[in-house]
Short mmCIF file of C-alpha atoms in Angstrom, two decimals:
data_model
loop_
_atom_site.label_atom_id
_atom_site.label_comp_id
_atom_site.label_asym_id
_atom_site.label_seq_id
_atom_site.Cartn_x
_atom_site.Cartn_y
_atom_site.Cartn_z
CA UNK A 1 116.01 58.45 -14.30
CA UNK A 2 112.81 58.30 -12.23
CA UNK A 3 111.60 55.04 -13.70
CA UNK A 4 108.78 56.77 -15.59
CA UNK A 5 109.27 56.71 -19.34
CA UNK A 6 107.48 58.64 -22.07
CA UNK A 7 107.47 58.22 -25.81
CA UNK A 8 108.07 59.88 -28.10
CA UNK A 9 110.25 62.55 -26.53
CA UNK A 10 109.51 64.99 -29.32
CA UNK A 11 106.67 65.21 -31.80
CA UNK A 12 106.23 67.71 -34.59
CA UNK A 13 102.93 67.62 -36.39
CA UNK A 14 100.83 69.73 -38.69
CA UNK A 15 97.68 71.38 -37.48
CA UNK A 16 94.69 69.09 -37.81
CA UNK A 17 96.62 65.86 -37.39
CA UNK A 18 96.10 63.41 -34.54
CA UNK A 19 98.88 62.51 -32.15
CA UNK A 20 99.25 59.90 -29.44
CA UNK A 21 101.70 59.83 -26.56
CA UNK A 22 102.58 56.97 -24.29
CA UNK A 23 103.57 56.85 -20.63
CA UNK A 24 104.99 53.86 -18.80
CA UNK A 25 104.84 54.50 -15.06
CA UNK A 26 106.65 52.76 -12.26
CA UNK A 27 105.06 49.32 -12.28
CA UNK A 28 103.82 49.16 -8.71
CA UNK A 29 102.22 52.61 -8.75
CA UNK A 30 98.45 52.59 -9.06
CA UNK A 31 98.05 56.27 -9.82
CA UNK A 32 99.11 57.91 -13.04
CA UNK A 33 98.79 61.60 -13.86
CA UNK A 34 99.00 63.66 -17.02
CA UNK A 35 100.09 67.30 -16.92
CA UNK A 36 100.71 69.90 -19.57
CA UNK A 37 103.40 72.54 -19.33
CA UNK A 38 103.89 75.58 -21.50
CA UNK A 39 107.06 77.64 -21.62
CA UNK A 40 107.70 79.58 -18.44
CA UNK A 41 104.78 78.06 -16.58
CA UNK A 42 104.36 75.32 -14.05
CA UNK A 43 102.72 72.05 -15.06
CA UNK A 44 98.92 72.06 -15.21
CA UNK A 45 96.89 69.02 -14.27
CA UNK A 46 95.00 67.31 -17.10
CA UNK A 47 93.75 63.98 -15.81
CA UNK A 48 94.58 61.04 -13.58
CA UNK A 49 93.97 57.33 -13.30
CA UNK A 50 93.64 54.97 -10.39
CA UNK A 51 94.56 51.67 -12.00
CA UNK A 52 92.50 51.60 -15.22
CA UNK A 53 89.82 54.01 -14.03
CA UNK A 54 90.01 57.63 -15.12
CA UNK A 55 88.86 59.45 -12.01
CA UNK A 56 89.22 63.12 -12.79
CA UNK A 57 89.60 65.32 -15.84
CA UNK A 58 90.51 68.97 -15.87
CA UNK A 59 88.42 71.44 -17.80
CA UNK A 60 91.63 72.00 -19.76
CA UNK A 61 91.01 68.62 -21.32
CA UNK A 62 88.77 69.48 -24.26
CA UNK A 63 86.80 66.94 -26.25
CA UNK A 64 89.76 66.60 -28.59
CA UNK A 65 91.79 65.04 -25.80
CA UNK A 66 91.34 61.47 -24.63
CA UNK A 67 93.39 59.38 -22.25
CA UNK A 68 93.32 55.68 -21.56
CA UNK A 69 94.98 53.22 -19.27
CA UNK A 70 93.49 49.96 -20.47
CA UNK A 71 95.22 47.47 -18.22
CA UNK A 72 96.20 49.72 -15.38
CA UNK A 73 99.77 49.80 -16.56
CA UNK A 74 100.85 52.15 -19.38
CA UNK A 75 98.69 55.08 -20.44
CA UNK A 76 98.12 56.89 -23.71
CA UNK A 77 97.08 60.47 -24.32
CA UNK A 78 95.60 61.25 -27.72
CA UNK A 79 94.96 64.67 -29.16
CA UNK A 80 92.71 64.81 -32.19
CA UNK A 81 92.70 67.62 -34.74
CA UNK A 82 95.68 69.31 -33.15
CA UNK A 83 95.80 73.08 -32.90
CA UNK A 84 98.79 75.36 -32.51
CA UNK A 85 97.69 76.07 -28.96
CA UNK A 86 98.28 72.42 -28.12
CA UNK A 87 102.02 72.96 -28.46
CA UNK A 88 103.45 72.19 -25.02
CA UNK A 89 105.34 69.66 -22.98
CA UNK A 90 103.11 66.78 -21.93
CA UNK A 91 104.24 65.22 -18.68
CA UNK A 92 103.30 61.97 -17.04
CA UNK A 93 103.70 61.38 -13.33
CA UNK A 94 103.59 58.25 -11.25
CA UNK A 95 102.18 57.98 -7.73
CA UNK A 96 101.23 61.30 -6.11
CA UNK A 97 103.63 63.14 -8.34
CA UNK A 98 107.01 62.51 -6.91
CA UNK A 99 108.09 60.79 -10.08
CA UNK A 100 107.75 62.60 -13.37
CA UNK A 101 108.72 61.28 -16.74
CA UNK A 102 110.92 63.28 -19.12
CA UNK A 103 107.91 64.54 -21.03
CA UNK A 104 106.86 64.63 -24.67
CA UNK A 105 107.36 67.98 -26.35
CA UNK A 106 104.66 68.61 -28.94
CA UNK A 107 105.04 71.23 -31.63
CA UNK A 108 102.06 71.90 -33.85
CA UNK A 109 102.92 73.74 -37.04
CA UNK B 1 90.51 80.85 -7.38
CA UNK B 2 93.18 79.14 -5.36
CA UNK B 3 96.74 79.40 -6.52
CA UNK B 4 100.28 78.75 -5.65
CA UNK B 5 102.73 81.44 -6.64
CA UNK B 6 106.33 82.51 -6.29
CA UNK B 7 107.54 85.90 -5.14
CA UNK B 8 110.56 86.14 -7.45
CA UNK B 9 110.70 84.91 -11.02
CA UNK B 10 114.53 84.98 -11.20
CA UNK B 11 117.30 84.61 -8.68
CA UNK B 12 121.01 85.02 -9.34
CA UNK B 13 123.55 83.89 -6.75
CA UNK B 14 127.27 83.40 -6.48
CA UNK B 15 128.63 79.88 -6.29
CA UNK B 16 129.01 78.87 -2.68
CA UNK B 17 126.35 81.24 -1.39
CA UNK B 18 123.06 80.07 0.06
CA UNK B 19 119.90 80.42 -2.04
CA UNK B 20 116.39 81.00 -0.80
CA UNK B 21 113.43 80.48 -3.08
CA UNK B 22 110.01 81.52 -1.84
CA UNK B 23 106.48 80.39 -2.55
CA UNK B 24 103.09 81.65 -1.38
CA UNK B 25 99.97 79.53 -1.43
CA UNK B 26 96.39 80.58 -0.92
CA UNK B 27 94.58 77.31 -0.15
CA UNK B 28 94.55 76.97 3.62
CA UNK B 29 93.43 73.36 3.20
CA UNK B 30 96.70 72.42 1.51
CA UNK B 31 98.54 69.93 3.66
CA UNK B 32 101.31 68.59 1.45
CA UNK B 33 103.94 70.50 -0.44
CA UNK B 34 106.69 69.52 -2.83
CA UNK B 35 109.64 71.36 -4.30
CA UNK B 36 110.83 70.41 -7.77
CA UNK B 37 113.87 71.24 -9.81
CA UNK B 38 113.46 71.36 -13.57
CA UNK B 39 116.32 71.59 -16.02
CA UNK B 40 115.78 72.64 -19.59
CA UNK B 41 114.07 69.96 -21.66
CA UNK B 42 113.52 67.63 -18.71
CA UNK B 43 110.64 66.71 -16.46
CA UNK B 44 110.35 68.08 -12.92
CA UNK B 45 112.68 66.36 -10.48
CA UNK B 46 111.50 65.82 -6.91
CA UNK B 47 113.72 67.56 -4.38
CA UNK B 48 111.97 67.52 -1.03
CA UNK B 49 108.48 67.46 0.42
CA UNK B 50 106.83 68.52 3.64
CA UNK B 51 103.50 67.88 5.30
CA UNK B 52 101.53 70.51 7.13
CA UNK B 53 102.17 68.91 10.52
CA UNK B 54 105.80 69.98 10.16
CA UNK B 55 107.38 73.41 9.80
CA UNK B 56 110.83 72.35 8.72
CA UNK B 57 112.41 69.48 6.87
CA UNK B 58 115.98 68.98 5.82
CA UNK B 59 117.56 67.03 3.04
CA UNK B 60 120.98 66.98 1.50
CA UNK B 61 121.94 70.67 1.17
CA UNK B 62 118.27 71.63 1.05
CA UNK B 63 115.83 72.74 3.71
CA UNK B 64 112.14 73.44 3.29
CA UNK B 65 110.37 75.75 5.70
CA UNK B 66 106.61 75.95 6.00
CA UNK B 67 104.80 78.83 7.68
CA UNK B 68 101.13 77.96 7.77
CA UNK B 69 100.19 81.19 9.50
CA UNK B 70 101.11 83.26 6.47
CA UNK B 71 100.81 80.41 3.95
CA UNK B 72 104.41 80.62 2.89
CA UNK B 73 106.89 77.99 1.80
CA UNK B 74 110.59 78.38 1.15
CA UNK B 75 113.41 76.27 -0.20
CA UNK B 76 116.90 76.92 1.06
CA UNK B 77 119.86 75.55 -0.85
CA UNK B 78 123.15 75.60 0.99
CA UNK B 79 126.46 76.20 -0.77
CA UNK B 80 124.81 76.66 -4.14
CA UNK B 81 126.63 75.03 -7.03
CA UNK B 82 126.50 75.66 -10.79
CA UNK B 83 124.63 72.36 -11.13
CA UNK B 84 121.81 73.86 -9.09
CA UNK B 85 121.00 76.23 -11.93
CA UNK B 86 117.46 75.38 -13.01
CA UNK B 87 113.85 76.44 -12.58
CA UNK B 88 112.37 75.58 -9.20
CA UNK B 89 108.67 74.97 -8.66
CA UNK B 90 106.64 74.54 -5.54
CA UNK B 91 103.49 72.46 -5.70
CA UNK B 92 100.69 71.88 -3.26
CA UNK B 93 98.13 69.21 -2.58
CA UNK B 94 95.11 69.11 -0.33
CA UNK B 95 93.82 66.18 1.69
CA UNK B 96 90.36 67.17 0.52
CA UNK B 97 91.47 66.72 -3.05
CA UNK B 98 91.12 62.98 -3.16
CA UNK B 99 92.71 62.80 -6.56
CA UNK B 100 96.06 63.87 -5.31
CA UNK B 101 96.65 66.26 -8.16
CA UNK B 102 99.27 68.89 -7.61
CA UNK B 103 98.86 72.60 -8.18
CA UNK B 104 102.08 74.23 -9.31
CA UNK B 105 103.36 77.74 -9.01
CA UNK B 106 104.93 79.63 -11.90
CA UNK B 107 108.53 78.84 -11.04
CA UNK B 108 111.73 80.66 -10.13
CA UNK B 109 114.79 80.48 -12.31
CA UNK B 110 117.96 80.08 -10.28
CA UNK B 111 121.19 81.15 -11.94
CA UNK B 112 124.46 80.32 -10.22
CA UNK B 113 127.51 82.36 -11.17
CA UNK B 114 130.84 80.55 -10.90
#
């Protein structure tokens, strides 16, 4: 257990539905990162926060994706109008990236 | 574009042998590297890191070697155990990347035969 928690651990949804994931990082870490990982590949950077400010977004993060960290503590990642190509493991990391959460596996039917 | 990649996608070793997993990177500005272990269904687990001002760093049963001349990174696991079976990723970060995001390679699957 790294101290980073993610919920839910698994999510199955139908195409077109919206989903939201939550990440609770290690409390004293200012930086929080979201990555996406597909089968057989390494994680790909999506976005990161310094406290409540979202400082960088990957071009992988389409307009259907939005992330927030309202109080500089937990973060949410929302995907609107899900597509089958969104099926992946969504990972949250605390600090530079030493501490990853267990991930949320999304399956879009 | 810049990338971090692994030479071998799979590696099979006998229990008790030493394992060497390799990684090549192309961004000469990279100055921080991490090795991760990832078991099925879990998030990446930090193993060891190294900064570019070092060429070797040792942990418990693991050693990371960095060769900046040829932009190569390796992870050595001594006395490999069945519990070491997993996918191993290297990741790099650049000082000039103020965000601190990591760029990951594809991964090498290590299989340990008892």
